[in-house]
């Protein structure tokens, strides 16, 4: 059986209930705050309009990412020779083989696409600071390239999946306390030591490395150009650019730490075999908070978004307070007459 047993969904010490509850709670807040970001991005001034479109688009992808995790609930377990994919939400827990495989492929597509978005953001940032001639069409081309890579890498998994995962059930579930042999959770299996999977691995992880290198290049170039031009900028423009710089940096960190880095560890097998199973915890918990962190960063860092939040939730309270104060003053004045 798989060791440690907390990775087996049907075992008595399984953590899949914690995985689901954490995903649902973080997901609910993520959907709320990312929806607010999309709403506020539509209300931005012309100076922030293009940035707002990119930020709003990022929040839309955050919502797609959150929904996929909450509906599918993929939990990958890596051993020396195999990947085991469990789907621990009620809809996919005992699903058919083909439905689970579709859920795994969909999750990989969303994860890789979501992880590549910061590179596109810094591409726009670099072009906007360099010559200010960047258009949404150019940004759309960059998104299309990322889309094609993410989709081709995800669909490739259909050829990697073992056609008869039932033959591994004894190795996965055998002897696990709590697993009923008559009804076991569906599992998708990938054998790592095939030529086809090794080629796929090079393609997928090579693409991730290229994304990361592009991200570093555009980030460094953006800061270089910003530092050269910062003294020539008006005060408001300088403050806006500084806020956008901080925002894009903070939005880059969670996808890399919680998605790209663990996936690279999975693919490269650089950790000892007995530690590989524990990396699934990072893939189970980290990505759940990444979209939420993304939305909160936008709402707290960018002044234009922060001001709109204050107008919506704080100014009505101030208006009521002012009306009450004026009413009291008027009443007091009439009493003195």
Short mmCIF file of C-alpha atoms in Angstrom, two decimals:
data_model
loop_
_atom_site.label_atom_id
_atom_site.label_comp_id
_atom_site.label_asym_id
_atom_site.label_seq_id
_atom_site.Cartn_x
_atom_site.Cartn_y
_atom_site.Cartn_z
CA UNK A 1 0.00 0.00 0.00
CA UNK A 2 0.99 3.63 -0.34
CA UNK A 3 3.04 5.05 2.47
CA UNK A 4 2.27 7.34 4.29
CA UNK A 5 -1.34 6.19 4.47
CA UNK A 6 -2.74 9.70 5.00
CA UNK A 7 -2.42 10.08 1.21
CA UNK A 8 -4.91 7.22 0.63
CA UNK A 9 -8.40 8.80 0.48
CA UNK A 10 -10.21 5.81 2.04
CA UNK A 11 -7.78 5.21 4.94
CA UNK A 12 -8.82 6.07 8.49
CA UNK A 13 -6.08 8.71 8.77
CA UNK A 14 -6.74 10.26 5.35
CA UNK A 15 -6.36 14.03 5.06
CA UNK A 16 -8.72 14.38 2.12
CA UNK A 17 -11.50 15.82 4.33
CA UNK A 18 -9.11 18.55 5.47
CA UNK A 19 -8.08 19.03 1.83
CA UNK A 20 -11.72 19.51 0.77
CA UNK A 21 -12.74 21.75 3.67
CA UNK A 22 -9.70 23.98 3.22
CA UNK A 23 -10.33 24.22 -0.53
CA UNK A 24 -13.99 25.11 -0.05
CA UNK A 25 -13.35 27.78 2.60
CA UNK A 26 -10.42 29.38 0.76
CA UNK A 27 -12.31 28.97 -2.52
CA UNK A 28 -15.39 30.82 -1.25
CA UNK A 29 -13.30 33.82 -0.19
CA UNK A 30 -11.33 33.62 -3.44
CA UNK A 31 -14.50 33.74 -5.55
CA UNK A 32 -15.80 36.70 -3.53
CA UNK A 33 -12.69 38.86 -3.65
CA UNK A 34 -11.78 38.04 -7.25
CA UNK A 35 -15.33 38.95 -8.30
CA UNK A 36 -14.89 42.29 -6.51
CA UNK A 37 -11.60 42.85 -8.38
CA UNK A 38 -13.31 42.17 -11.73
CA UNK A 39 -16.12 44.58 -10.85
CA UNK A 40 -13.71 47.32 -9.78
CA UNK A 41 -11.43 46.81 -12.79
CA UNK A 42 -14.31 47.85 -15.05
CA UNK A 43 -14.63 51.12 -13.10
CA UNK A 44 -11.01 52.23 -13.50
CA UNK A 45 -9.94 55.53 -15.05
CA UNK A 46 -8.36 55.72 -18.51
CA UNK A 47 -4.87 55.92 -16.98
CA UNK A 48 -5.29 52.50 -15.36
CA UNK A 49 -7.59 51.01 -17.98
CA UNK A 50 -5.17 48.62 -19.72
CA UNK A 51 -3.61 47.52 -16.45
CA UNK A 52 -7.13 47.06 -15.08
CA UNK A 53 -8.08 44.81 -18.02
CA UNK A 54 -5.06 42.60 -17.37
CA UNK A 55 -5.78 42.53 -13.63
CA UNK A 56 -9.45 41.75 -14.28
CA UNK A 57 -8.49 38.98 -16.71
CA UNK A 58 -6.12 37.55 -14.11
CA UNK A 59 -8.95 37.52 -11.55
CA UNK A 60 -11.21 35.74 -14.05
CA UNK A 61 -8.56 33.02 -14.46
CA UNK A 62 -8.28 32.88 -10.66
CA UNK A 63 -11.99 32.12 -10.49
CA UNK A 64 -11.64 29.36 -13.12
CA UNK A 65 -8.68 27.93 -11.20
CA UNK A 66 -10.59 27.98 -7.89
CA UNK A 67 -13.70 26.34 -9.37
CA UNK A 68 -11.61 23.59 -10.96
CA UNK A 69 -9.90 22.78 -7.67
CA UNK A 70 -13.18 22.80 -5.73
CA UNK A 71 -15.01 20.62 -8.27
CA UNK A 72 -12.25 18.12 -9.18
CA UNK A 73 -10.08 18.09 -6.05
CA UNK A 74 -7.05 16.44 -7.65
CA UNK A 75 -4.38 15.09 -5.27
CA UNK A 76 -1.27 13.75 -7.05
CA UNK A 77 1.00 11.31 -5.20
CA UNK A 78 4.48 10.69 -6.59
CA UNK A 79 6.60 7.58 -5.97
CA UNK A 80 9.85 6.51 -7.56
CA UNK A 81 8.18 4.89 -10.58
CA UNK A 82 4.55 6.05 -10.56
CA UNK A 83 2.19 8.98 -10.28
CA UNK A 84 -1.10 8.22 -8.55
CA UNK A 85 -3.90 10.74 -9.06
CA UNK A 86 -6.82 10.80 -6.65
CA UNK A 87 -9.80 13.14 -6.96
CA UNK A 88 -11.26 13.65 -3.52
CA UNK A 89 -14.37 15.81 -4.05
CA UNK A 90 -17.78 14.07 -3.84
CA UNK A 91 -18.38 14.41 -7.60
CA UNK A 92 -15.11 12.69 -8.60
CA UNK A 93 -14.34 10.43 -5.60
CA UNK A 94 -15.91 7.28 -7.15
CA UNK A 95 -16.18 8.61 -10.69
CA UNK A 96 -15.61 6.59 -13.83
CA UNK A 97 -12.07 6.19 -15.14
CA UNK A 98 -12.68 8.49 -18.13
CA UNK A 99 -14.30 11.23 -16.01
CA UNK A 100 -11.42 11.22 -13.56
CA UNK A 101 -8.87 11.35 -16.38
CA UNK A 102 -10.71 14.36 -17.80
CA UNK A 103 -10.58 16.00 -14.35
CA UNK A 104 -6.82 15.39 -14.07
CA UNK A 105 -6.19 16.81 -17.56
CA UNK A 106 -8.38 19.85 -16.84
CA UNK A 107 -6.50 20.48 -13.58
CA UNK A 108 -3.12 20.32 -15.31
CA UNK A 109 -4.30 22.73 -17.99
CA UNK A 110 -5.56 25.25 -15.43
CA UNK A 111 -2.45 24.93 -13.20
CA UNK A 112 0.04 25.48 -16.02
CA UNK A 113 -1.95 28.33 -17.55
CA UNK A 114 -2.39 30.02 -14.19
CA UNK A 115 1.33 29.63 -13.45
CA UNK A 116 2.28 31.35 -16.71
CA UNK A 117 0.13 34.45 -16.25
CA UNK A 118 2.78 36.46 -14.29
CA UNK A 119 5.15 36.18 -17.28
CA UNK A 120 2.49 37.75 -19.53
CA UNK A 121 1.89 40.50 -16.97
CA UNK A 122 5.56 41.40 -16.83
CA UNK A 123 5.75 41.24 -20.64
CA UNK A 124 3.10 43.95 -20.78
CA UNK A 125 4.83 45.86 -17.99
CA UNK A 126 8.13 45.81 -19.90
CA UNK A 127 6.58 46.93 -23.20
CA UNK A 128 4.50 49.66 -21.55
CA UNK A 129 7.53 51.14 -19.79
CA UNK A 130 9.72 50.82 -22.87
CA UNK A 131 7.69 52.50 -25.61
CA UNK A 132 4.02 52.64 -24.45
CA UNK A 133 2.91 51.15 -27.79
CA UNK A 134 1.75 47.79 -26.46
CA UNK A 135 -1.81 46.85 -27.38
CA UNK A 136 -4.31 44.34 -26.04
CA UNK A 137 -3.85 42.45 -29.33
CA UNK A 138 -0.20 41.80 -28.44
CA UNK A 139 -1.23 40.70 -24.96
CA UNK A 140 -3.83 38.40 -26.53
CA UNK A 141 -1.12 36.78 -28.67
CA UNK A 142 0.96 36.12 -25.54
CA UNK A 143 -2.07 34.58 -23.81
CA UNK A 144 -2.77 32.41 -26.88
CA UNK A 145 0.79 31.05 -26.84
CA UNK A 146 0.44 30.24 -23.15
CA UNK A 147 -2.96 28.67 -23.85
CA UNK A 148 -1.57 26.41 -26.60
CA UNK A 149 1.33 25.26 -24.44
CA UNK A 150 -0.88 24.56 -21.41
CA UNK A 151 -3.50 22.75 -23.45
CA UNK A 152 -1.05 20.60 -25.43
CA UNK A 153 0.82 19.63 -22.26
CA UNK A 154 -2.43 18.73 -20.46
CA UNK A 155 -4.00 16.75 -23.33
CA UNK A 156 -0.77 14.76 -23.70
CA UNK A 157 -1.59 13.08 -20.37
CA UNK A 158 -4.36 11.08 -22.05
CA UNK A 159 -1.59 9.03 -23.71
CA UNK A 160 0.32 8.64 -20.42
CA UNK A 161 -2.52 7.21 -18.34
CA UNK A 162 -2.43 3.48 -17.65
CA UNK A 163 -5.34 1.73 -19.37
CA UNK A 164 -5.90 -0.70 -16.47
CA UNK A 165 -5.36 1.07 -13.11
CA UNK A 166 -7.25 -1.71 -11.28
CA UNK A 167 -4.11 -3.88 -11.44
CA UNK A 168 -2.43 -1.46 -9.00
CA UNK A 169 -5.23 -1.46 -6.42
CA UNK A 170 -3.53 -3.98 -4.15
CA UNK A 171 -0.27 -2.00 -4.22
CA UNK A 172 -2.18 1.22 -3.45
CA UNK A 173 -4.94 0.15 -1.06
CA UNK A 174 -3.89 -3.30 0.17
CA UNK A 175 -3.69 -3.41 3.95
CA UNK A 176 -4.83 0.19 4.43
CA UNK A 177 -7.10 0.39 7.45
CA UNK A 178 -10.52 1.67 6.39
CA UNK A 179 -10.39 0.78 2.68
CA UNK A 180 -13.29 -1.48 1.70
CA UNK A 181 -12.18 -3.75 -1.13
CA UNK A 182 -15.68 -3.78 -2.64
CA UNK A 183 -15.72 -0.02 -3.22
CA UNK A 184 -12.45 1.86 -3.61
CA UNK A 185 -11.82 5.46 -4.69
CA UNK A 186 -11.01 5.87 -8.36
CA UNK A 187 -7.32 6.32 -9.11
CA UNK A 188 -5.46 7.26 -12.29
CA UNK A 189 -1.96 5.83 -12.71
CA UNK A 190 1.00 7.04 -14.79
CA UNK A 191 4.13 4.93 -15.15
CA UNK A 192 7.12 7.28 -15.31
CA UNK A 193 9.70 5.03 -16.96
CA UNK A 194 8.45 5.11 -20.54
CA UNK A 195 9.95 6.96 -23.48
CA UNK A 196 6.66 8.72 -24.19
CA UNK A 197 6.31 10.06 -20.67
CA UNK A 198 9.95 11.13 -20.51
CA UNK A 199 9.48 13.15 -23.72
CA UNK A 200 6.28 14.62 -22.28
CA UNK A 201 8.12 15.43 -19.06
CA UNK A 202 10.86 17.28 -20.94
CA UNK A 203 8.22 19.21 -22.90
CA UNK A 204 6.17 20.21 -19.83
CA UNK A 205 9.01 21.02 -17.47
CA UNK A 206 11.02 22.67 -20.25
CA UNK A 207 8.02 24.91 -20.90
CA UNK A 208 7.82 25.79 -17.20
CA UNK A 209 11.52 26.68 -17.17
CA UNK A 210 11.09 28.89 -20.26
CA UNK A 211 8.14 30.63 -18.59
CA UNK A 212 10.21 31.26 -15.48
CA UNK A 213 13.19 32.57 -17.49
CA UNK A 214 10.92 34.90 -19.48
CA UNK A 215 9.39 36.09 -16.24
CA UNK A 216 12.82 36.87 -14.81
CA UNK A 217 13.93 38.61 -18.01
CA UNK A 218 10.87 40.86 -18.32
CA UNK A 219 10.87 41.60 -14.57
CA UNK A 220 14.55 42.64 -14.57
CA UNK A 221 14.13 44.71 -17.74
CA UNK A 222 11.00 46.38 -16.36
CA UNK A 223 12.78 47.48 -13.20
CA UNK A 224 15.80 48.64 -15.18
CA UNK A 225 13.68 50.87 -17.44
CA UNK A 226 11.61 52.06 -14.48
CA UNK A 227 14.72 53.13 -12.55
CA UNK A 228 16.05 54.99 -15.60
CA UNK A 229 12.80 56.90 -16.17
CA UNK A 230 11.50 57.33 -12.63
CA UNK A 231 12.85 60.88 -12.19
CA UNK A 232 11.10 62.07 -15.34
CA UNK A 233 7.69 60.81 -14.19
CA UNK A 234 5.05 62.97 -12.58
CA UNK A 235 4.39 62.21 -8.92
CA UNK A 236 1.07 60.40 -9.53
CA UNK A 237 2.54 58.37 -12.40
CA UNK A 238 5.51 57.42 -10.23
CA UNK A 239 3.23 56.31 -7.40
CA UNK A 240 1.06 54.28 -9.77
CA UNK A 241 4.08 52.56 -11.32
CA UNK A 242 5.52 51.80 -7.90
CA UNK A 243 2.23 50.20 -6.82
CA UNK A 244 2.04 48.14 -10.02
CA UNK A 245 5.63 46.95 -9.51
CA UNK A 246 4.84 45.76 -5.98
CA UNK A 247 1.60 44.15 -7.15
CA UNK A 248 3.16 42.14 -9.98
CA UNK A 249 5.99 40.93 -7.72
CA UNK A 250 3.55 39.74 -5.04
CA UNK A 251 1.34 38.08 -7.67
CA UNK A 252 4.36 36.19 -9.02
CA UNK A 253 5.47 34.60 -5.75
CA UNK A 254 2.52 32.27 -4.86
CA UNK A 255 2.19 30.53 -8.28
CA UNK A 256 5.92 29.85 -8.34
CA UNK A 257 6.19 28.60 -4.74
CA UNK A 258 2.96 26.58 -4.61
CA UNK A 259 2.57 25.35 -8.21
CA UNK A 260 5.59 25.61 -10.50
CA UNK A 261 8.22 24.67 -7.92
CA UNK A 262 6.40 21.56 -6.53
CA UNK A 263 5.62 20.41 -10.09
CA UNK A 264 9.31 20.69 -10.98
CA UNK A 265 10.19 18.67 -7.87
CA UNK A 266 7.67 16.03 -8.91
CA UNK A 267 9.04 15.83 -12.44
CA UNK A 268 12.75 15.89 -11.64
CA UNK A 269 12.60 13.38 -8.75
CA UNK A 270 15.26 15.35 -6.87
CA UNK A 271 13.83 14.47 -3.45
CA UNK A 272 14.25 11.09 -1.72
CA UNK A 273 11.42 8.67 -2.45
CA UNK A 274 10.10 8.78 1.13
CA UNK A 275 9.74 12.57 0.94
CA UNK A 276 8.00 12.79 -2.45
CA UNK A 277 4.61 11.93 -0.96
CA UNK A 278 4.81 14.93 1.37
CA UNK A 279 5.18 17.36 -1.54
CA UNK A 280 1.55 16.58 -2.36
CA UNK A 281 0.64 18.61 0.73
CA UNK A 282 2.07 21.74 -0.90
CA UNK A 283 0.07 21.00 -4.06
CA UNK A 284 -3.02 20.42 -1.95
CA UNK A 285 -2.91 23.49 0.28
CA UNK A 286 -0.75 26.11 -1.44
CA UNK A 287 -2.72 26.57 -4.68
CA UNK A 288 -5.94 27.03 -2.72
CA UNK A 289 -4.71 30.28 -1.16
CA UNK A 290 -2.89 31.58 -4.25
CA UNK A 291 -5.97 33.10 -6.02
CA UNK A 292 -7.21 34.56 -2.73
CA UNK A 293 -3.81 36.13 -2.04
CA UNK A 294 -3.84 37.47 -5.61
CA UNK A 295 -7.16 39.29 -5.16
CA UNK A 296 -6.32 40.69 -1.71
CA UNK A 297 -3.02 41.99 -3.07
CA UNK A 298 -4.82 43.95 -5.78
CA UNK A 299 -7.38 45.40 -3.38
CA UNK A 300 -4.80 46.41 -0.76
CA UNK A 301 -1.84 47.51 -2.91
CA UNK A 302 -3.34 49.51 -5.80
CA UNK A 303 -4.58 52.92 -4.57
CA UNK A 304 -7.29 53.22 -7.25
CA UNK A 305 -8.86 49.89 -6.20
CA UNK A 306 -8.44 50.71 -2.52
CA UNK A 307 -10.19 54.07 -2.96
CA UNK A 308 -13.15 52.45 -4.71
CA UNK A 309 -13.50 49.94 -1.88
CA UNK A 310 -13.55 52.82 0.64
CA UNK A 311 -16.14 54.69 -1.44
CA UNK A 312 -18.40 51.64 -1.58
CA UNK A 313 -18.21 50.58 2.06
CA UNK A 314 -16.96 53.58 4.06
CA UNK A 315 -18.45 56.72 2.49
CA UNK A 316 -22.11 55.63 2.95
CA UNK A 317 -21.36 55.20 6.66
CA UNK A 318 -19.76 58.66 6.76
CA UNK A 319 -22.77 60.16 4.96
CA UNK A 320 -25.18 58.66 7.49
CA UNK A 321 -23.01 59.96 10.33
CA UNK A 322 -22.96 63.45 8.79
CA UNK A 323 -26.75 63.45 8.33
CA UNK A 324 -27.23 62.39 11.96
CA UNK A 325 -24.83 65.09 13.14
CA UNK A 326 -26.57 67.79 11.06
CA UNK A 327 -29.98 66.64 12.33
CA UNK A 328 -28.80 66.83 15.94
CA UNK A 329 -27.31 70.29 15.41
CA UNK A 330 -30.52 71.52 13.78
CA UNK A 331 -32.64 70.13 16.61
CA UNK A 332 -30.36 71.68 19.22
CA UNK A 333 -30.54 75.08 17.45
CA UNK A 334 -34.32 74.98 17.33
CA UNK A 335 -34.47 74.19 21.04
CA UNK A 336 -32.47 77.32 21.86
CA UNK A 337 -34.78 79.57 19.90
#
